[in-house]
PDB file of C-alpha atoms in Angstrom:
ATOM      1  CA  UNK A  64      93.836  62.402  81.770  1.00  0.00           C
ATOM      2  CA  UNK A  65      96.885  63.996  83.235  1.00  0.00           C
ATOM      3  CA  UNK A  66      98.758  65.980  80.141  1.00  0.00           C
ATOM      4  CA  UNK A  67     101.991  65.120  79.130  1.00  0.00           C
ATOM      5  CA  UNK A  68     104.842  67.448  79.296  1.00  0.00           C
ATOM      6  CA  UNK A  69     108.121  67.305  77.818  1.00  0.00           C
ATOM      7  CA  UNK A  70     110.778  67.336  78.071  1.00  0.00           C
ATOM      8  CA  UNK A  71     111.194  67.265  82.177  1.00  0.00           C
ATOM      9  CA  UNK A  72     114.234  69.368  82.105  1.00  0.00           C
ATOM     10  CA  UNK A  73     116.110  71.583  80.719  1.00  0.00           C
ATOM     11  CA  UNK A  74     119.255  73.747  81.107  1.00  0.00           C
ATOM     12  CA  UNK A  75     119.788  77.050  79.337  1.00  0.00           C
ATOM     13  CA  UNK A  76     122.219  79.483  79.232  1.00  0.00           C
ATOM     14  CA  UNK A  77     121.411  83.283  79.302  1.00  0.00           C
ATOM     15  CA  UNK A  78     119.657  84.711  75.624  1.00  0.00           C
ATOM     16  CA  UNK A  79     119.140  80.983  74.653  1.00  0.00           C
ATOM     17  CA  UNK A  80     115.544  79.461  73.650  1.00  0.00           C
ATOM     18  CA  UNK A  81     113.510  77.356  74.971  1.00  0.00           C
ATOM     19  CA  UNK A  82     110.570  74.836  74.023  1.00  0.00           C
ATOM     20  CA  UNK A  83     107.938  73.202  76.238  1.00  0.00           C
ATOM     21  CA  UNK A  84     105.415  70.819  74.990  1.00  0.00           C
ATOM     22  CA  UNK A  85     102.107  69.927  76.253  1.00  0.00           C
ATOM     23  CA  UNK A  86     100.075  67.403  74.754  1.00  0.00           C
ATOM     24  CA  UNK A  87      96.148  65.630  75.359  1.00  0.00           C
ATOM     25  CA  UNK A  88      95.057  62.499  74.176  1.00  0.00           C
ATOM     26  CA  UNK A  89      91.886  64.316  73.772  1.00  0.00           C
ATOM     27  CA  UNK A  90      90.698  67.499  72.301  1.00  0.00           C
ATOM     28  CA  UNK A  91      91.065  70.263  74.630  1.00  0.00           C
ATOM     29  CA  UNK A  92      88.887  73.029  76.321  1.00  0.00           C
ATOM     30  CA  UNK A  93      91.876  75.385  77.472  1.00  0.00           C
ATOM     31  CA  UNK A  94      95.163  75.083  77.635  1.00  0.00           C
ATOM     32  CA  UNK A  95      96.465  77.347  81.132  1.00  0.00           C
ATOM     33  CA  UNK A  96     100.572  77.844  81.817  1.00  0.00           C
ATOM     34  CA  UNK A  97     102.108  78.838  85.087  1.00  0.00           C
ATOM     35  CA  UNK A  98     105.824  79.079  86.342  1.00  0.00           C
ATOM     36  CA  UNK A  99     106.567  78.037  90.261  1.00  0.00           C
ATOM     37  CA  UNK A 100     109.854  79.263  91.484  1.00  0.00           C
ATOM     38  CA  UNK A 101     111.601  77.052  94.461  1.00  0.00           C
ATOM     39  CA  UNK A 102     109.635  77.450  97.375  1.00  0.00           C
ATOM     40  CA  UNK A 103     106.791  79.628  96.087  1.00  0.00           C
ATOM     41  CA  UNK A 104     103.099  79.299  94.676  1.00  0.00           C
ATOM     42  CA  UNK A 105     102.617  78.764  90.720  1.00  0.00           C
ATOM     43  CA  UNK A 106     102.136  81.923  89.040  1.00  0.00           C
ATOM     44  CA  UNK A 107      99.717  82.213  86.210  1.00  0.00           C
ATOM     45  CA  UNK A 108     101.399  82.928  82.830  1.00  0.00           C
ATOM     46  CA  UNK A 109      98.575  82.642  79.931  1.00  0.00           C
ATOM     47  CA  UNK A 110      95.494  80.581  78.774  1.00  0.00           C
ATOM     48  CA  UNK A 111      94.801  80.037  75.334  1.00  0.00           C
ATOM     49  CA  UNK A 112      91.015  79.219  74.789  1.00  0.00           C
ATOM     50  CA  UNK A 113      90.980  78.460  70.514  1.00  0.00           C
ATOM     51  CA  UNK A 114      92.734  76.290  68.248  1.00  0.00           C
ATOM     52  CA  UNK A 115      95.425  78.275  66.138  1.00  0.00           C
ATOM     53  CA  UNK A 116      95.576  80.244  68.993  1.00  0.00           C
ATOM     54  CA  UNK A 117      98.927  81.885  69.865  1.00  0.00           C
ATOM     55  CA  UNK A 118      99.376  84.547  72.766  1.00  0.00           C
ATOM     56  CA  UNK A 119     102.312  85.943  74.300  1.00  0.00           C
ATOM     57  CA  UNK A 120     103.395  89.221  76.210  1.00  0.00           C
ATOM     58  CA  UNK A 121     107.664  90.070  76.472  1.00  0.00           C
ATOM     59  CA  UNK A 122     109.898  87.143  75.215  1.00  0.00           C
ATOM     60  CA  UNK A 123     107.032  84.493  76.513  1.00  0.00           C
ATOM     61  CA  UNK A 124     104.881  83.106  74.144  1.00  0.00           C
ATOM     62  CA  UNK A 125     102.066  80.319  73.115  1.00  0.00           C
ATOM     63  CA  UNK A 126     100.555  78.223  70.966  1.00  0.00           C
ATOM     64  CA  UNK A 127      97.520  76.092  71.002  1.00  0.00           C
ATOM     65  CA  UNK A 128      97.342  73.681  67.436  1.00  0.00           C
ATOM     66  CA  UNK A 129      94.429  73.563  65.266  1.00  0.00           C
ATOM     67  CA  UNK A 130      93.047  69.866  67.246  1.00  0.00           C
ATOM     68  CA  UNK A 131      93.245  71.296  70.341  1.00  0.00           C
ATOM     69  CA  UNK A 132      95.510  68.729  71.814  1.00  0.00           C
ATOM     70  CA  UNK A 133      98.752  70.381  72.217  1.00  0.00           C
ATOM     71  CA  UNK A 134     100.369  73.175  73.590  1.00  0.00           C
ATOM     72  CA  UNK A 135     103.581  74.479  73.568  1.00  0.00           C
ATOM     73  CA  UNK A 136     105.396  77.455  75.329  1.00  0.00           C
ATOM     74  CA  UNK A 137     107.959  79.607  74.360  1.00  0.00           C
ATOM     75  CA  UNK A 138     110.840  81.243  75.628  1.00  0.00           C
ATOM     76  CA  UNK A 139     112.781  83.403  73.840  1.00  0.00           C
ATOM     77  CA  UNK A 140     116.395  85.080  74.954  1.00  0.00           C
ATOM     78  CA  UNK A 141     116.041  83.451  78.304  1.00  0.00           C
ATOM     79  CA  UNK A 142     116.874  85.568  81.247  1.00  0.00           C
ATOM     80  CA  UNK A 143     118.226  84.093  84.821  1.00  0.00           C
ATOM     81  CA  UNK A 144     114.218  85.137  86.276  1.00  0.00           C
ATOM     82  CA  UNK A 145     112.889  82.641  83.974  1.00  0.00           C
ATOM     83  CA  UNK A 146     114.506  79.605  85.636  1.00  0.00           C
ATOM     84  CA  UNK A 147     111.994  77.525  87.492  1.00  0.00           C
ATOM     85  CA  UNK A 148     109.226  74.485  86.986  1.00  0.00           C
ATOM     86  CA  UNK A 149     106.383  75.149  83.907  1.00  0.00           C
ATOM     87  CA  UNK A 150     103.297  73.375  84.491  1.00  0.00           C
ATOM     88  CA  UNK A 151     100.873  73.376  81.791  1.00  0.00           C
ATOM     89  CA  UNK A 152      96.803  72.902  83.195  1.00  0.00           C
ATOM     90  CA  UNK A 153      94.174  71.612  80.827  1.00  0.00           C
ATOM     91  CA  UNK A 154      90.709  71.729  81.097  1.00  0.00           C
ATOM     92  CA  UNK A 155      88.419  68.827  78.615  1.00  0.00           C
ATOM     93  CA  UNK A 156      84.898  70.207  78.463  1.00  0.00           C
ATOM     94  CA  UNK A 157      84.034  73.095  79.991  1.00  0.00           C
ATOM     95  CA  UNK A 158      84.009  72.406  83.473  1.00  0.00           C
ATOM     96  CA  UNK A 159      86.232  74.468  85.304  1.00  0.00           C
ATOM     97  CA  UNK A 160      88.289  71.116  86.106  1.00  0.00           C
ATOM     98  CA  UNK A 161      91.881  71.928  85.128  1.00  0.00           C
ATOM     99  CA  UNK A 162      94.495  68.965  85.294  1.00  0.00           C
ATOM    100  CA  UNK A 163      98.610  70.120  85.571  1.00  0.00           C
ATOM    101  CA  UNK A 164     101.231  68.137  83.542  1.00  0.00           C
ATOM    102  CA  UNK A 165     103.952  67.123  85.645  1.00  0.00           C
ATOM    103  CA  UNK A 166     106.108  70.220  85.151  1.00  0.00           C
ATOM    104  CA  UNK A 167     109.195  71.053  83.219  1.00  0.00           C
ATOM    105  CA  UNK A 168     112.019  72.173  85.250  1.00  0.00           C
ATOM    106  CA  UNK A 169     113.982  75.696  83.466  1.00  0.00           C
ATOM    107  CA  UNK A 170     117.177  76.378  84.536  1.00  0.00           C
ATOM    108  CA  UNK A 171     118.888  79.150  83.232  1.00  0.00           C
ATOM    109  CA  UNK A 172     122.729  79.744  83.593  1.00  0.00           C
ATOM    110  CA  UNK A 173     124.836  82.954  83.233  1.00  0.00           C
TER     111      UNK A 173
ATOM    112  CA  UNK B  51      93.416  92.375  98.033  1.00  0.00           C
ATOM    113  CA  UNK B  52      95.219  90.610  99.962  1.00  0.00           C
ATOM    114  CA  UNK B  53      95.204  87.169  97.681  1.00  0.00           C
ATOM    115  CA  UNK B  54      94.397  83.879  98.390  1.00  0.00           C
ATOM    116  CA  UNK B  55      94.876  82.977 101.988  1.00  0.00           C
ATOM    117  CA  UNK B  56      96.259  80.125 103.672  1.00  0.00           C
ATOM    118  CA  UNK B  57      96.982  78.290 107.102  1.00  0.00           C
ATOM    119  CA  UNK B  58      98.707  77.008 108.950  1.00  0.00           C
ATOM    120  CA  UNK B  59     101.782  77.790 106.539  1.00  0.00           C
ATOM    121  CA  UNK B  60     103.700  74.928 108.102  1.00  0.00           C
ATOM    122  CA  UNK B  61     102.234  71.523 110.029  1.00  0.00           C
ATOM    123  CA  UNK B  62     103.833  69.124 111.921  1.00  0.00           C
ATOM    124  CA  UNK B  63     102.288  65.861 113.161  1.00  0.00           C
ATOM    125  CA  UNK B  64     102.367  62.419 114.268  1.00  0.00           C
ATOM    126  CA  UNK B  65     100.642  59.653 112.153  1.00  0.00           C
ATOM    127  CA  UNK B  66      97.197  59.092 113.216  1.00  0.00           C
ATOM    128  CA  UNK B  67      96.539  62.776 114.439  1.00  0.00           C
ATOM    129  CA  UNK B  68      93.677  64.963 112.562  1.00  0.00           C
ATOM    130  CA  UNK B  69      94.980  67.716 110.298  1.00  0.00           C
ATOM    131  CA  UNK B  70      92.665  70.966 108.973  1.00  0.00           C
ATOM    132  CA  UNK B  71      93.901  73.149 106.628  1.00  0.00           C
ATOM    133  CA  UNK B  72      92.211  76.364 106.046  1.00  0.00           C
ATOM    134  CA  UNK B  73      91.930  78.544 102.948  1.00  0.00           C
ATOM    135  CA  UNK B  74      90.256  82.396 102.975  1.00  0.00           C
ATOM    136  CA  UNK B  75      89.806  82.542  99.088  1.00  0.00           C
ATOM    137  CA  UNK B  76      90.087  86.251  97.158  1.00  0.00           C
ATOM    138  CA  UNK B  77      86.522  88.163  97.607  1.00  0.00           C
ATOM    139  CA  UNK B  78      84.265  87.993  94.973  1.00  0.00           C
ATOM    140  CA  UNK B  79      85.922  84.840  92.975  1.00  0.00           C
ATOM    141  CA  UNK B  80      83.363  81.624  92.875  1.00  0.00           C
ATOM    142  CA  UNK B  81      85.896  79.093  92.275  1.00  0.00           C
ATOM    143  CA  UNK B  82      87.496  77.347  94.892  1.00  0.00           C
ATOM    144  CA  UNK B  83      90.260  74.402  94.322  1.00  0.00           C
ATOM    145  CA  UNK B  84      92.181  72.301  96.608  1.00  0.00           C
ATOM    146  CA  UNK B  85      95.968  70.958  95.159  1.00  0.00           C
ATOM    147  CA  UNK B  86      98.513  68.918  96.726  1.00  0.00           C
ATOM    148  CA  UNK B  87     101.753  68.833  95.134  1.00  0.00           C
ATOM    149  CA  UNK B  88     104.389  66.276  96.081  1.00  0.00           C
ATOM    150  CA  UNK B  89     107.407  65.682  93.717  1.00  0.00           C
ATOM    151  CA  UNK B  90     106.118  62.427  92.992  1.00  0.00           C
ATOM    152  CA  UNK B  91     103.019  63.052  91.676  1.00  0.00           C
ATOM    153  CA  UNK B  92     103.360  66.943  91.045  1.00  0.00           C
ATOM    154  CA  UNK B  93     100.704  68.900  91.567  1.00  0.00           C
ATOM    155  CA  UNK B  94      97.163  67.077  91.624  1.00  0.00           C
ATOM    156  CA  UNK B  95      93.760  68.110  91.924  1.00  0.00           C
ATOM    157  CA  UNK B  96      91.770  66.794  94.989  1.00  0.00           C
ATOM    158  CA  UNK B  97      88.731  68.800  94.775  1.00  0.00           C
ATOM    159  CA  UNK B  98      86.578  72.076  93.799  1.00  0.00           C
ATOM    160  CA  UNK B  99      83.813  73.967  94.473  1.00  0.00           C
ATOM    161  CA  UNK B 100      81.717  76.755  92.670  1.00  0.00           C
ATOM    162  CA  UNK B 101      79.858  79.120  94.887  1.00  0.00           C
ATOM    163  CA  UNK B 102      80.195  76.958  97.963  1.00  0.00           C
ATOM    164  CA  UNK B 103      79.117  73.616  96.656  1.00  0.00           C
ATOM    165  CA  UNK B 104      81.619  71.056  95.251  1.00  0.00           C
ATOM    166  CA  UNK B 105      81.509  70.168  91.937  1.00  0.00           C
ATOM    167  CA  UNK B 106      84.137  67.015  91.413  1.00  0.00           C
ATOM    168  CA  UNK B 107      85.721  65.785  94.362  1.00  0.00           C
ATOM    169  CA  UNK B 108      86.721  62.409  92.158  1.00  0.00           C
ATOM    170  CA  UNK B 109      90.706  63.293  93.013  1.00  0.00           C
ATOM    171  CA  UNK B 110      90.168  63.348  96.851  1.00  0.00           C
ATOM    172  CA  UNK B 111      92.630  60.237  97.776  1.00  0.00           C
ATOM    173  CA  UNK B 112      90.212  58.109 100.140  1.00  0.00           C
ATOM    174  CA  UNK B 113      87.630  58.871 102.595  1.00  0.00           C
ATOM    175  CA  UNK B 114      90.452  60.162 104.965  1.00  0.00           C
ATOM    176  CA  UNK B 115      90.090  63.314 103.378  1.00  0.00           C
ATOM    177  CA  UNK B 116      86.894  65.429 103.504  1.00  0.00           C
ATOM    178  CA  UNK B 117      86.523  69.385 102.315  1.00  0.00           C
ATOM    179  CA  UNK B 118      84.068  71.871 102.945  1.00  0.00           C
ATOM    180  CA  UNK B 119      82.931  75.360 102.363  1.00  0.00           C
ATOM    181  CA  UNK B 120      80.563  76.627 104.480  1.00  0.00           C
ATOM    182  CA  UNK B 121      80.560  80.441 102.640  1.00  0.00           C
ATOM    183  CA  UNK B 122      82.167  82.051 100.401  1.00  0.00           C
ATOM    184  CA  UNK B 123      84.680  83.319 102.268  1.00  0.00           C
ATOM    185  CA  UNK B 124      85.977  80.232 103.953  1.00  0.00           C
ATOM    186  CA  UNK B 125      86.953  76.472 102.896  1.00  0.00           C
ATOM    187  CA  UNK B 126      88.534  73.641 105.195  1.00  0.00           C
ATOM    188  CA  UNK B 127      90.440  70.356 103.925  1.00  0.00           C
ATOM    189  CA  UNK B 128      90.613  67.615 106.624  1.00  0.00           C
ATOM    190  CA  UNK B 129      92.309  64.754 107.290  1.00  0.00           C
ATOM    191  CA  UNK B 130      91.625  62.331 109.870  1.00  0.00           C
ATOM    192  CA  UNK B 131      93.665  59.968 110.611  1.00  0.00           C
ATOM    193  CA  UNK B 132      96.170  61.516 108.781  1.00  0.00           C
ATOM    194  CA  UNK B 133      99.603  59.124 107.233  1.00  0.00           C
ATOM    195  CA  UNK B 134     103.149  59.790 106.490  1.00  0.00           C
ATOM    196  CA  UNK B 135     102.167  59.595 102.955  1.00  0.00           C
ATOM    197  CA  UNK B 136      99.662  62.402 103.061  1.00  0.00           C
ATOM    198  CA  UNK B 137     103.007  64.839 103.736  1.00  0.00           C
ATOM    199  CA  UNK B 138     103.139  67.273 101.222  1.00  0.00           C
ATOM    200  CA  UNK B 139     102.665  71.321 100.202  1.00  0.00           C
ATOM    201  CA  UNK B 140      98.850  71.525  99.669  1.00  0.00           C
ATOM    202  CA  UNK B 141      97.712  74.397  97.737  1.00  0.00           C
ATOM    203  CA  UNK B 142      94.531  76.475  97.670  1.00  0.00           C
ATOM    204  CA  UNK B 143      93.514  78.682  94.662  1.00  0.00           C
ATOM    205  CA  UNK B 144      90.591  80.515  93.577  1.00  0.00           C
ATOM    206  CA  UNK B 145      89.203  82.067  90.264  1.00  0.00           C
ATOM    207  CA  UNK B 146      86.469  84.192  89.275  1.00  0.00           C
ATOM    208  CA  UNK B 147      83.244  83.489  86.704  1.00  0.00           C
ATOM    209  CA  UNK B 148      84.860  80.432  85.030  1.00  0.00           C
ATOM    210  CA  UNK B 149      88.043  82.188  83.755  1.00  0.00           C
ATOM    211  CA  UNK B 150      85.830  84.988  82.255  1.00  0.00           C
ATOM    212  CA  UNK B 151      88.741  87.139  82.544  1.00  0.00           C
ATOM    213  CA  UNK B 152      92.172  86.488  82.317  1.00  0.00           C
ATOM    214  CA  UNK B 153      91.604  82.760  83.321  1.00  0.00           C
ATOM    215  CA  UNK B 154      93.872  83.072  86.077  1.00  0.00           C
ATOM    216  CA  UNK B 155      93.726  81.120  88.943  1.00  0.00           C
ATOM    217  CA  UNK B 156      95.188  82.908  91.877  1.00  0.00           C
ATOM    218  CA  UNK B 157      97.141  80.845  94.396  1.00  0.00           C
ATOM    219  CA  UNK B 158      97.894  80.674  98.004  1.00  0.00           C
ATOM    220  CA  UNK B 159     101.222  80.740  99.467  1.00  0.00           C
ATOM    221  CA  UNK B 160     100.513  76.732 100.174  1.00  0.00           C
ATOM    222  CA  UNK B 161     100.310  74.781 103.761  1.00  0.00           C
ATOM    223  CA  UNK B 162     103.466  72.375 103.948  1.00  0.00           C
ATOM    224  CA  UNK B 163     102.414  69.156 105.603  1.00  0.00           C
ATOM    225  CA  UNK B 164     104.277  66.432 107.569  1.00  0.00           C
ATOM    226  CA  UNK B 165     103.571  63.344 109.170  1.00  0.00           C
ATOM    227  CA  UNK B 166     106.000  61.674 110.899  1.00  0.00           C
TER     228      UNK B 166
END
């Protein structure tokens, strides 16, 4: 029940966009994203709780579609601090269980 | 606050030897998880408890693993005998009321584990 996230990598150079997918094969609860730099704890970025949802605070952004089983994350004008690994965490049912994808390494360039 | 608090932040041990891994979570939250990340399998879920008791412990590897919480203030993650394969950064995080806020789940600073 692991979420899928794609793609597993990408490379960006400064003030370019980015999109990361999550997806369920099942209808959704929440949707939670976090960033982990190198060597440090994941940090907790958003969690969007409806379908249609979309939530997002400086150039970061989300959505949550209308079935409730995907997710994507946006980055917009990319700065060096966002490089690092985006999980998404998903919760089916509310249990308080929440499941990470397998991450999505960000690099950003100057 | 001071966050989410782990130890040791760094193990070393031999295979075979028992390992405990401690985790002081933030006052007040009810949630209590235990992750291990490794880059092979990212970061999984071994176990959680709300307000002391554990409510799914279905990702806890084998029975070489055990976890308690004896308070609210204090949780434990054991492994006995431990393997080279459980070497990894394991991760402690806790949340309050079911995400009734922000959702957040705060995170410690992780206890990096190897077994040679």
């Amino acid at each position: 029940q692991q979420p899928v996230q794609s793609p597993q990598a990408v490379i960006l150079r400064e003030g370019e966009d980015a999109v990361i997918n999550c997806s369920s094969s099942k209808a959704l609860y929440s949707v939670h994203w976090y960033r982990q730099k190198h060597g440090e704890a994941p940090v907790f970025l958003m969690i969007l709780l409806k379908g249609g949802e979309q939530k997002g605070h400086d150039k970061i952004s989300a959505s949550f579609n209308e079935k409730k089983q995907q997710s994507s994350l946006y980055l917009t004008a990319s700065q060096l601090s966002y490089s690092g690994t985006y999980f998404c965490g998903t919760e089916i049912g509310d249990t308080g269980k929440l499941i990470f994808g397998q991450g999505t390494t960000l690099q950003v360039k100057p | 606050d001071a966050g989410v608090i782990q130890s040791p932040r760094h193990e070393v041990t031999e295979m075979g030897q028992e390992v405990t891994l401690r985790c002081k979570p933030i006052s007040g939250h009810d949630y209590l998880f235990w992750y291990r990340q490794t880059m092979m399998r990212g970061l999984e879920l071994l176990i959680y408890f709300n307000n002391n008791v554990p409510i799914d412990d279905s990702g806890m590897p084998e029975d070489r693993f055990s976890a308690k919480m004896p308070n609210a203030s204090f949780s434990t993650l054991k492994i006995q005998p431990s393997e080279p394969r459980d070497s990894a950064v394991y991760f402690c995080a806790s949340s309050f009321s079911r995400f009734a806020n922000t959702g957040e789940l705060f995170f410690g600073e992780g206890s990096r584990l190897t077994v040679l």
